[in-house]
Amino acid sequence: MLTETSRQQDFPPWLERTYLNTAAEGIPPHVVTQAVDHYLQDKQLGMDGRKRHETQWRAAQQQIARLIGLTADEIGICSSSSEAFNLAAIALRLQRGDEIVVNDLDFPSGITSWLQTPATVRVWRSQEGALRIEDLIPLLGPRTRLVSASLVSFYNGYKLVLSEVAAAVRHNSPALIGVDVTQALGRIPLDISAADLVVSSTYKWLLAIHGGGIVGVPKHRAAELTVPVGGWFNLQDPFSDERFERVTNRPGAASFTVGMPNYATVYAIAAAAEYLNTIGVVNIQQHAEPLVKAALEGLKKLPVELLTPDESEHLAGILAFRHYHAEQLHQYLAEQKIHVMHNAGRLRIAIHGYNTMTDIDRFLSTMHSALKSL
Ligand SMILES: Cc1ncc(COP(=O)(O)O)c(C=O)c1O
């Protein structure tokens, strides 16, 4: 992934494109394609395939635990981040008067699940693309149940310093801290020791496929984050004679997998996370950080409105900017086979371990020509 040879070997042909859109969709390496093939072969075995599915389930938990910094038993897998947030909202059994803090740089799924509960949602507003701790503190109080935030914003790539957020939350409220690491997992080394709930999608920087939602619940929070819903995979003893009278959910992360897991995705997650662990996320960061800095420096010289604060401790893999002619710029880049994201009123680039300085140079010089042509 990190050298020209391994990049060509590990991934499908790049088709002469410059791919800077991993924050939307990652490109799975060959090992992930093979893993999905293995799933289908194992599925052909019928019930005999189950043992193999269970082995992959455990492998996925172990590999993800290594990436996140939890233990395998503290990892659950559901079908999407959005589902994970909704289940977490049920687990918290929120009452009128409870408060949840979200922020205006977050993805809709980290915000809207709480609006469906009786709790009051308070919005931590960014200033010039940055979330400042002094703006969080007045939103915290004795009724704050959860502060939910993305470690890296999908909107502009702003990365929170989790330890600073946690210090403010712990000092000013009894709230739990929920962290969405979708835009970070597999791209930057994580220290989520302050988090009580960790959520991630699987089809972006993690390089797996759709249909998965990672959930991390540290053991000491399992009682507070057990989802009280029916099912079977999530139950202590689903076939007990008592099932007509009572139900006991498995605690914590295990309660988020309600029915039969999406094993095709589980195989893909196990392979993708093993791939990233073998390369080492520290090495990915070391490779990609200079590319992000070069792209940022280049963008600063162009007549665009930068939405990502130029603060190195808050940078990860995403940069975003606005321009009056964003639509035309996007079109121009697409014609040159440069893939970037255009939505929510801005253009966004995402730089992973498989990107190179050539990608950044091509992007910047094409932007230069595009802006001149307007
Ligand atoms: C931070 C973040 N969380 C969640 C999601 C969506 O997750 P899912 O599709 O798994 O519900 C996205 C999608 O872009 C995202 O950027």
Short mmCIF file of N, CA, C and O and ligand atoms in Angstrom, two decimals, residues 23-24 79-83 85 106-107 109-110 150 152-154 180-183 199-204 212-213 348, ligand 1:
data_model
loop_
_atom_site.label_atom_id
_atom_site.label_comp_id
_atom_site.label_asym_id
_atom_site.label_seq_id
_atom_site.Cartn_x
_atom_site.Cartn_y
_atom_site.Cartn_z
N ALA A 23 -12.87 9.26 1.93
CA ALA A 23 -13.82 9.65 3.00
C ALA A 23 -15.25 9.29 2.61
O ALA A 23 -16.14 9.21 3.47
N ALA A 24 -15.48 9.05 1.30
CA ALA A 24 -16.79 8.56 0.85
C ALA A 24 -16.75 7.04 0.72
O ALA A 24 -17.53 6.33 1.33
N SER A 79 -25.04 -3.38 11.44
CA SER A 79 -25.08 -3.24 9.99
C SER A 79 -24.64 -1.88 9.45
O SER A 79 -24.41 -1.74 8.26
N SER A 80 -24.54 -0.88 10.30
CA SER A 80 -24.06 0.44 9.85
C SER A 80 -23.84 1.31 11.09
O SER A 80 -24.34 0.99 12.17
N SER A 81 -23.13 2.39 10.90
CA SER A 81 -22.97 3.35 12.01
C SER A 81 -24.32 3.89 12.44
O SER A 81 -24.58 4.09 13.63
N SER A 82 -25.16 4.15 11.44
CA SER A 82 -26.47 4.73 11.75
C SER A 82 -27.26 3.79 12.66
O SER A 82 -27.88 4.23 13.64
N GLU A 83 -27.23 2.50 12.35
CA GLU A 83 -27.93 1.54 13.21
C GLU A 83 -27.32 1.55 14.61
O GLU A 83 -28.05 1.53 15.62
N PHE A 85 -25.92 3.96 16.24
CA PHE A 85 -26.37 5.13 17.01
C PHE A 85 -27.81 4.96 17.49
O PHE A 85 -28.14 5.30 18.63
N ASP A 106 -20.68 17.32 12.59
CA ASP A 106 -20.86 15.87 12.59
C ASP A 106 -21.77 15.40 11.44
O ASP A 106 -22.58 16.16 10.92
N PHE A 107 -21.63 14.13 11.11
CA PHE A 107 -22.44 13.48 10.08
C PHE A 107 -23.87 13.31 10.63
O PHE A 107 -24.05 13.10 11.83
N SER A 109 -25.94 10.91 10.92
CA SER A 109 -26.31 9.77 11.77
C SER A 109 -25.87 9.95 13.22
O SER A 109 -26.47 9.35 14.12
N GLY A 110 -24.85 10.76 13.45
CA GLY A 110 -24.40 11.03 14.83
C GLY A 110 -25.26 12.08 15.51
O GLY A 110 -25.08 12.35 16.70
N SER A 150 -17.76 13.02 16.17
CA SER A 150 -16.83 12.29 15.31
C SER A 150 -15.42 12.70 15.66
O SER A 150 -15.15 13.89 15.83
N VAL A 152 -12.97 12.59 13.64
CA VAL A 152 -12.58 13.40 12.47
C VAL A 152 -13.87 13.74 11.73
O VAL A 152 -14.66 12.84 11.39
N SER A 153 -14.08 15.03 11.49
CA SER A 153 -15.33 15.46 10.86
C SER A 153 -15.38 15.06 9.38
O SER A 153 -14.43 15.30 8.64
N PHE A 154 -16.53 14.49 9.00
CA PHE A 154 -16.75 14.17 7.57
C PHE A 154 -16.79 15.46 6.75
O PHE A 154 -16.51 15.47 5.57
N ASP A 180 -17.47 8.68 17.07
CA ASP A 180 -17.58 8.06 15.76
C ASP A 180 -16.20 8.17 15.10
O ASP A 180 -15.71 9.28 14.85
N VAL A 181 -15.58 7.01 14.83
CA VAL A 181 -14.22 7.02 14.26
C VAL A 181 -14.23 6.63 12.78
O VAL A 181 -13.19 6.26 12.22
N THR A 182 -15.41 6.73 12.15
CA THR A 182 -15.53 6.36 10.74
C THR A 182 -14.47 7.01 9.86
O THR A 182 -13.91 6.36 8.97
N GLN A 183 -14.19 8.29 10.11
CA GLN A 183 -13.25 9.02 9.24
C GLN A 183 -11.82 8.96 9.78
O GLN A 183 -10.97 9.76 9.38
N VAL A 199 -17.98 4.04 17.54
CA VAL A 199 -18.78 3.60 16.39
C VAL A 199 -17.98 3.84 15.13
O VAL A 199 -17.25 4.83 15.04
N SER A 200 -18.11 2.93 14.17
CA SER A 200 -17.46 3.20 12.87
C SER A 200 -18.17 2.49 11.73
O SER A 200 -18.64 1.36 11.88
N SER A 201 -18.18 3.15 10.58
CA SER A 201 -18.58 2.48 9.34
C SER A 201 -17.41 1.63 8.87
O SER A 201 -16.29 1.76 9.37
N THR A 202 -17.67 0.82 7.85
CA THR A 202 -16.65 -0.16 7.44
C THR A 202 -16.16 0.03 6.00
O THR A 202 -15.25 -0.67 5.57
N TYR A 203 -16.76 0.96 5.26
CA TYR A 203 -16.49 1.01 3.82
C TYR A 203 -15.65 2.20 3.39
O TYR A 203 -15.59 2.50 2.20
N LYS A 204 -15.02 2.84 4.37
CA LYS A 204 -14.21 4.02 4.01
C LYS A 204 -12.73 3.70 4.27
O LYS A 204 -12.18 2.82 3.62
N GLY A 212 -21.64 -3.04 7.29
CA GLY A 212 -21.09 -3.25 8.64
C GLY A 212 -21.12 -1.97 9.46
O GLY A 212 -21.08 -0.87 8.92
N GLY A 213 -21.24 -2.15 10.75
CA GLY A 213 -21.13 -1.03 11.68
C GLY A 213 -20.38 -1.54 12.89
O GLY A 213 -20.81 -2.49 13.54
N ARG A 348 -14.20 18.19 -1.18
CA ARG A 348 -13.44 17.54 -0.11
C ARG A 348 -12.46 16.55 -0.71
O ARG A 348 -12.84 15.77 -1.61
C1 LIG B 1 -18.55 10.25 10.39
C2 LIG B 1 -19.53 9.38 9.69
N1 LIG B 1 -20.33 8.58 10.39
C3 LIG B 1 -21.23 7.78 9.80
C4 LIG B 1 -21.37 7.77 8.42
C5 LIG B 1 -22.41 6.89 7.79
O1 LIG B 1 -22.32 5.64 8.28
P1 LIG B 1 -23.26 4.41 7.86
O2 LIG B 1 -23.48 4.51 6.40
O3 LIG B 1 -22.43 3.24 8.28
O4 LIG B 1 -24.50 4.54 8.65
C6 LIG B 1 -20.57 8.59 7.64
C7 LIG B 1 -20.70 8.60 6.19
O5 LIG B 1 -20.11 9.36 5.47
C8 LIG B 1 -19.63 9.42 8.29
O6 LIG B 1 -18.83 10.23 7.60
#
